[in-house]
Amino acid sequence: MVGHAVQAKAAGLGARPVAVLVDRPLGTVRGWLRRFAGRAEQVRAWFTRLLVAVAVDPQVPDPTGSLLADAVAAITAAGRAVAGRFVLRDVTAWQVAGAVSDGRLLSPDWPPEWINTSSPWSAAM
């Protein structure tokens, strides 16, 4: 749900229409959007590094003029790269985002600094 909400906001919808779209309370959706917007640059940078590390021929998304939309574009591109690299059919970019963030995409301590060298994603960062 969070991914759909953020994607809709990046496409230009306001919080109220997004809340209706994802069928969640307005306060909840506003919280999601604020938290994501507050760390959009960090998220964009993290997923861009993942894209470059995983893709055979990475196509880094062009800037859109919006930090939120840039972060969504980076998540989408990295998700496609991961799904393509590991031949994961029917896996969405937001499922990849959930997996690589360990479900903590909106958590205050995400994205982490890579100190666990046993992580399968540590080489990517």
PDB file of C-alpha atoms in Angstrom:
ATOM      1  CA  MET A   1       0.000   0.000   0.000  1.00  0.00           C
ATOM      2  CA  VAL A   2       2.764   2.441   0.864  1.00  0.00           C
ATOM      3  CA  GLY A   3       4.351   1.995  -2.556  1.00  0.00           C
ATOM      4  CA  HIS A   4       1.075   2.678  -4.318  1.00  0.00           C
ATOM      5  CA  ALA A   5       0.531   5.761  -2.172  1.00  0.00           C
ATOM      6  CA  VAL A   6       4.005   7.159  -2.815  1.00  0.00           C
ATOM      7  CA  GLN A   7       3.745   6.419  -6.519  1.00  0.00           C
ATOM      8  CA  ALA A   8       0.385   8.203  -6.739  1.00  0.00           C
ATOM      9  CA  LYS A   9       1.791  11.220  -4.874  1.00  0.00           C
ATOM     10  CA  ALA A  10       4.790  11.310  -7.215  1.00  0.00           C
ATOM     11  CA  ALA A  11       2.345  11.317 -10.136  1.00  0.00           C
ATOM     12  CA  GLY A  12       0.801  14.502  -8.742  1.00  0.00           C
ATOM     13  CA  LEU A  13      -2.126  13.388  -6.593  1.00  0.00           C
ATOM     14  CA  GLY A  14      -2.736  15.049  -3.250  1.00  0.00           C
ATOM     15  CA  ALA A  15      -2.937  13.198   0.048  1.00  0.00           C
ATOM     16  CA  ARG A  16      -6.746  13.011   0.092  1.00  0.00           C
ATOM     17  CA  PRO A  17      -7.127  11.378  -3.328  1.00  0.00           C
ATOM     18  CA  VAL A  18      -4.222   9.057  -2.486  1.00  0.00           C
ATOM     19  CA  ALA A  19      -5.943   8.014   0.748  1.00  0.00           C
ATOM     20  CA  VAL A  20      -9.113   7.214  -1.199  1.00  0.00           C
ATOM     21  CA  LEU A  21      -7.110   5.337  -3.831  1.00  0.00           C
ATOM     22  CA  VAL A  22      -5.356   3.078  -1.316  1.00  0.00           C
ATOM     23  CA  ASP A  23      -8.396   2.923   0.990  1.00  0.00           C
ATOM     24  CA  ARG A  24      -6.520   4.038   4.098  1.00  0.00           C
ATOM     25  CA  PRO A  25      -7.179   6.847   6.605  1.00  0.00           C
ATOM     26  CA  LEU A  26      -5.976  10.276   5.517  1.00  0.00           C
ATOM     27  CA  GLY A  27      -3.765  10.679   8.611  1.00  0.00           C
ATOM     28  CA  THR A  28      -2.039   7.388   7.915  1.00  0.00           C
ATOM     29  CA  VAL A  29      -1.387   8.270   4.293  1.00  0.00           C
ATOM     30  CA  ARG A  30      -0.132  11.735   5.197  1.00  0.00           C
ATOM     31  CA  GLY A  31       2.296  10.133   7.644  1.00  0.00           C
ATOM     32  CA  TRP A  32       3.595   7.754   4.989  1.00  0.00           C
ATOM     33  CA  LEU A  33       4.031  10.549   2.476  1.00  0.00           C
ATOM     34  CA  ARG A  34       5.774  12.863   4.960  1.00  0.00           C
ATOM     35  CA  ARG A  35       8.194  10.171   6.089  1.00  0.00           C
ATOM     36  CA  PHE A  36       9.007   9.162   2.530  1.00  0.00           C
ATOM     37  CA  ALA A  37       9.391  12.765   1.371  1.00  0.00           C
ATOM     38  CA  GLY A  38      11.683  13.494   4.313  1.00  0.00           C
ATOM     39  CA  ARG A  39      14.147  10.860   3.195  1.00  0.00           C
ATOM     40  CA  ALA A  40      13.470  10.845  -0.557  1.00  0.00           C
ATOM     41  CA  GLU A  41      17.027  11.895  -1.465  1.00  0.00           C
ATOM     42  CA  GLN A  42      18.572   9.162   0.705  1.00  0.00           C
ATOM     43  CA  VAL A  43      16.198   6.586  -0.788  1.00  0.00           C
ATOM     44  CA  ARG A  44      16.945   7.801  -4.325  1.00  0.00           C
ATOM     45  CA  ALA A  45      20.688   7.550  -3.752  1.00  0.00           C
ATOM     46  CA  TRP A  46      20.473   4.104  -2.119  1.00  0.00           C
ATOM     47  CA  PHE A  47      18.347   2.588  -4.875  1.00  0.00           C
ATOM     48  CA  THR A  48      20.469   4.237  -7.578  1.00  0.00           C
ATOM     49  CA  ARG A  49      23.556   2.545  -6.080  1.00  0.00           C
ATOM     50  CA  LEU A  50      21.658  -0.752  -6.034  1.00  0.00           C
ATOM     51  CA  LEU A  51      20.654  -0.256  -9.678  1.00  0.00           C
ATOM     52  CA  VAL A  52      24.233   0.432 -10.744  1.00  0.00           C
ATOM     53  CA  ALA A  53      25.536  -2.560  -8.791  1.00  0.00           C
ATOM     54  CA  VAL A  54      22.958  -5.045 -10.068  1.00  0.00           C
ATOM     55  CA  ALA A  55      22.120  -4.043 -13.649  1.00  0.00           C
ATOM     56  CA  VAL A  56      24.243  -5.298 -16.506  1.00  0.00           C
ATOM     57  CA  ASP A  57      23.832  -1.985 -18.350  1.00  0.00           C
ATOM     58  CA  PRO A  58      22.303   0.398 -15.801  1.00  0.00           C
ATOM     59  CA  GLN A  59      20.092   3.159 -17.121  1.00  0.00           C
ATOM     60  CA  VAL A  60      20.008   5.697 -14.304  1.00  0.00           C
ATOM     61  CA  PRO A  61      16.712   7.610 -14.427  1.00  0.00           C
ATOM     62  CA  ASP A  62      16.864  11.249 -15.483  1.00  0.00           C
ATOM     63  CA  PRO A  63      15.915  13.841 -12.868  1.00  0.00           C
ATOM     64  CA  THR A  64      12.209  14.669 -12.863  1.00  0.00           C
ATOM     65  CA  GLY A  65      12.363  17.933 -10.934  1.00  0.00           C
ATOM     66  CA  SER A  66      10.817  16.331  -7.843  1.00  0.00           C
ATOM     67  CA  LEU A  67      12.789  14.511  -5.148  1.00  0.00           C
ATOM     68  CA  LEU A  68       9.820  12.248  -4.466  1.00  0.00           C
ATOM     69  CA  ALA A  69       9.406  11.331  -8.146  1.00  0.00           C
ATOM     70  CA  ASP A  70      13.180  10.832  -8.476  1.00  0.00           C
ATOM     71  CA  ALA A  71      13.115   8.392  -5.545  1.00  0.00           C
ATOM     72  CA  VAL A  72      10.182   6.502  -7.081  1.00  0.00           C
ATOM     73  CA  ALA A  73      12.023   6.330 -10.411  1.00  0.00           C
ATOM     74  CA  ALA A  74      15.141   4.956  -8.694  1.00  0.00           C
ATOM     75  CA  ILE A  75      13.093   2.331  -6.821  1.00  0.00           C
ATOM     76  CA  THR A  76      11.360   1.322 -10.053  1.00  0.00           C
ATOM     77  CA  ALA A  77      14.618   1.070 -11.999  1.00  0.00           C
ATOM     78  CA  ALA A  78      16.401  -0.859  -9.240  1.00  0.00           C
ATOM     79  CA  GLY A  79      13.419  -3.175  -8.828  1.00  0.00           C
ATOM     80  CA  ARG A  80      13.435  -3.979 -12.539  1.00  0.00           C
ATOM     81  CA  ALA A  81      17.188  -4.550 -12.446  1.00  0.00           C
ATOM     82  CA  VAL A  82      16.968  -6.949  -9.497  1.00  0.00           C
ATOM     83  CA  ALA A  83      14.026  -8.830 -11.025  1.00  0.00           C
ATOM     84  CA  GLY A  84      15.834  -9.065 -14.370  1.00  0.00           C
ATOM     85  CA  ARG A  85      19.192 -10.040 -12.935  1.00  0.00           C
ATOM     86  CA  PHE A  86      17.794 -12.825 -10.779  1.00  0.00           C
ATOM     87  CA  VAL A  87      15.026 -13.849 -13.214  1.00  0.00           C
ATOM     88  CA  LEU A  88      12.204 -13.066 -10.798  1.00  0.00           C
ATOM     89  CA  ARG A  89       8.944 -13.132 -12.691  1.00  0.00           C
ATOM     90  CA  ASP A  90       5.939 -11.221 -11.403  1.00  0.00           C
ATOM     91  CA  VAL A  91       7.955  -9.360  -8.765  1.00  0.00           C
ATOM     92  CA  THR A  92       7.162  -5.675  -8.508  1.00  0.00           C
ATOM     93  CA  ALA A  93       9.636  -2.903  -7.794  1.00  0.00           C
ATOM     94  CA  TRP A  94       7.854  -2.262  -4.495  1.00  0.00           C
ATOM     95  CA  GLN A  95       8.240  -5.913  -3.492  1.00  0.00           C
ATOM     96  CA  VAL A  96      11.964  -5.590  -4.179  1.00  0.00           C
ATOM     97  CA  ALA A  97      12.020  -2.338  -2.157  1.00  0.00           C
ATOM     98  CA  GLY A  98      10.314  -4.101   0.720  1.00  0.00           C
ATOM     99  CA  ALA A  99      12.733  -7.012   0.561  1.00  0.00           C
ATOM    100  CA  VAL A 100      15.962  -5.007   0.355  1.00  0.00           C
ATOM    101  CA  SER A 101      14.807  -2.602   3.071  1.00  0.00           C
ATOM    102  CA  ASP A 102      13.657  -5.506   5.231  1.00  0.00           C
ATOM    103  CA  GLY A 103      10.235  -3.866   5.338  1.00  0.00           C
ATOM    104  CA  ARG A 104      11.692  -0.701   6.875  1.00  0.00           C
ATOM    105  CA  LEU A 105      11.533   1.725   3.966  1.00  0.00           C
ATOM    106  CA  LEU A 106       9.792   4.326   6.184  1.00  0.00           C
ATOM    107  CA  SER A 107      11.765   3.501   9.312  1.00  0.00           C
ATOM    108  CA  PRO A 108      13.892   6.303  10.799  1.00  0.00           C
ATOM    109  CA  ASP A 109      17.027   4.157  10.676  1.00  0.00           C
ATOM    110  CA  TRP A 110      16.721   3.256   7.005  1.00  0.00           C
ATOM    111  CA  PRO A 111      18.671   3.322   4.748  1.00  0.00           C
ATOM    112  CA  PRO A 112      21.404   1.772   6.835  1.00  0.00           C
ATOM    113  CA  GLU A 113      25.109   2.209   6.597  1.00  0.00           C
ATOM    114  CA  TRP A 114      26.493  -1.062   5.285  1.00  0.00           C
ATOM    115  CA  ILE A 115      28.533  -2.677   8.028  1.00  0.00           C
ATOM    116  CA  ASN A 116      27.272  -6.260   7.775  1.00  0.00           C
ATOM    117  CA  THR A 117      29.527  -7.803   5.148  1.00  0.00           C
ATOM    118  CA  SER A 118      27.492 -11.003   5.135  1.00  0.00           C
ATOM    119  CA  SER A 119      24.462  -9.182   3.698  1.00  0.00           C
ATOM    120  CA  PRO A 120      23.773 -10.207   0.106  1.00  0.00           C
ATOM    121  CA  TRP A 121      23.313  -6.508  -0.721  1.00  0.00           C
ATOM    122  CA  SER A 122      26.459  -5.227   0.996  1.00  0.00           C
ATOM    123  CA  ALA A 123      28.573  -5.582  -2.124  1.00  0.00           C
ATOM    124  CA  ALA A 124      26.050  -3.461  -3.987  1.00  0.00           C
ATOM    125  CA  MET A 125      26.476  -0.568  -1.617  1.00  0.00           C
TER     126      MET A 125
END
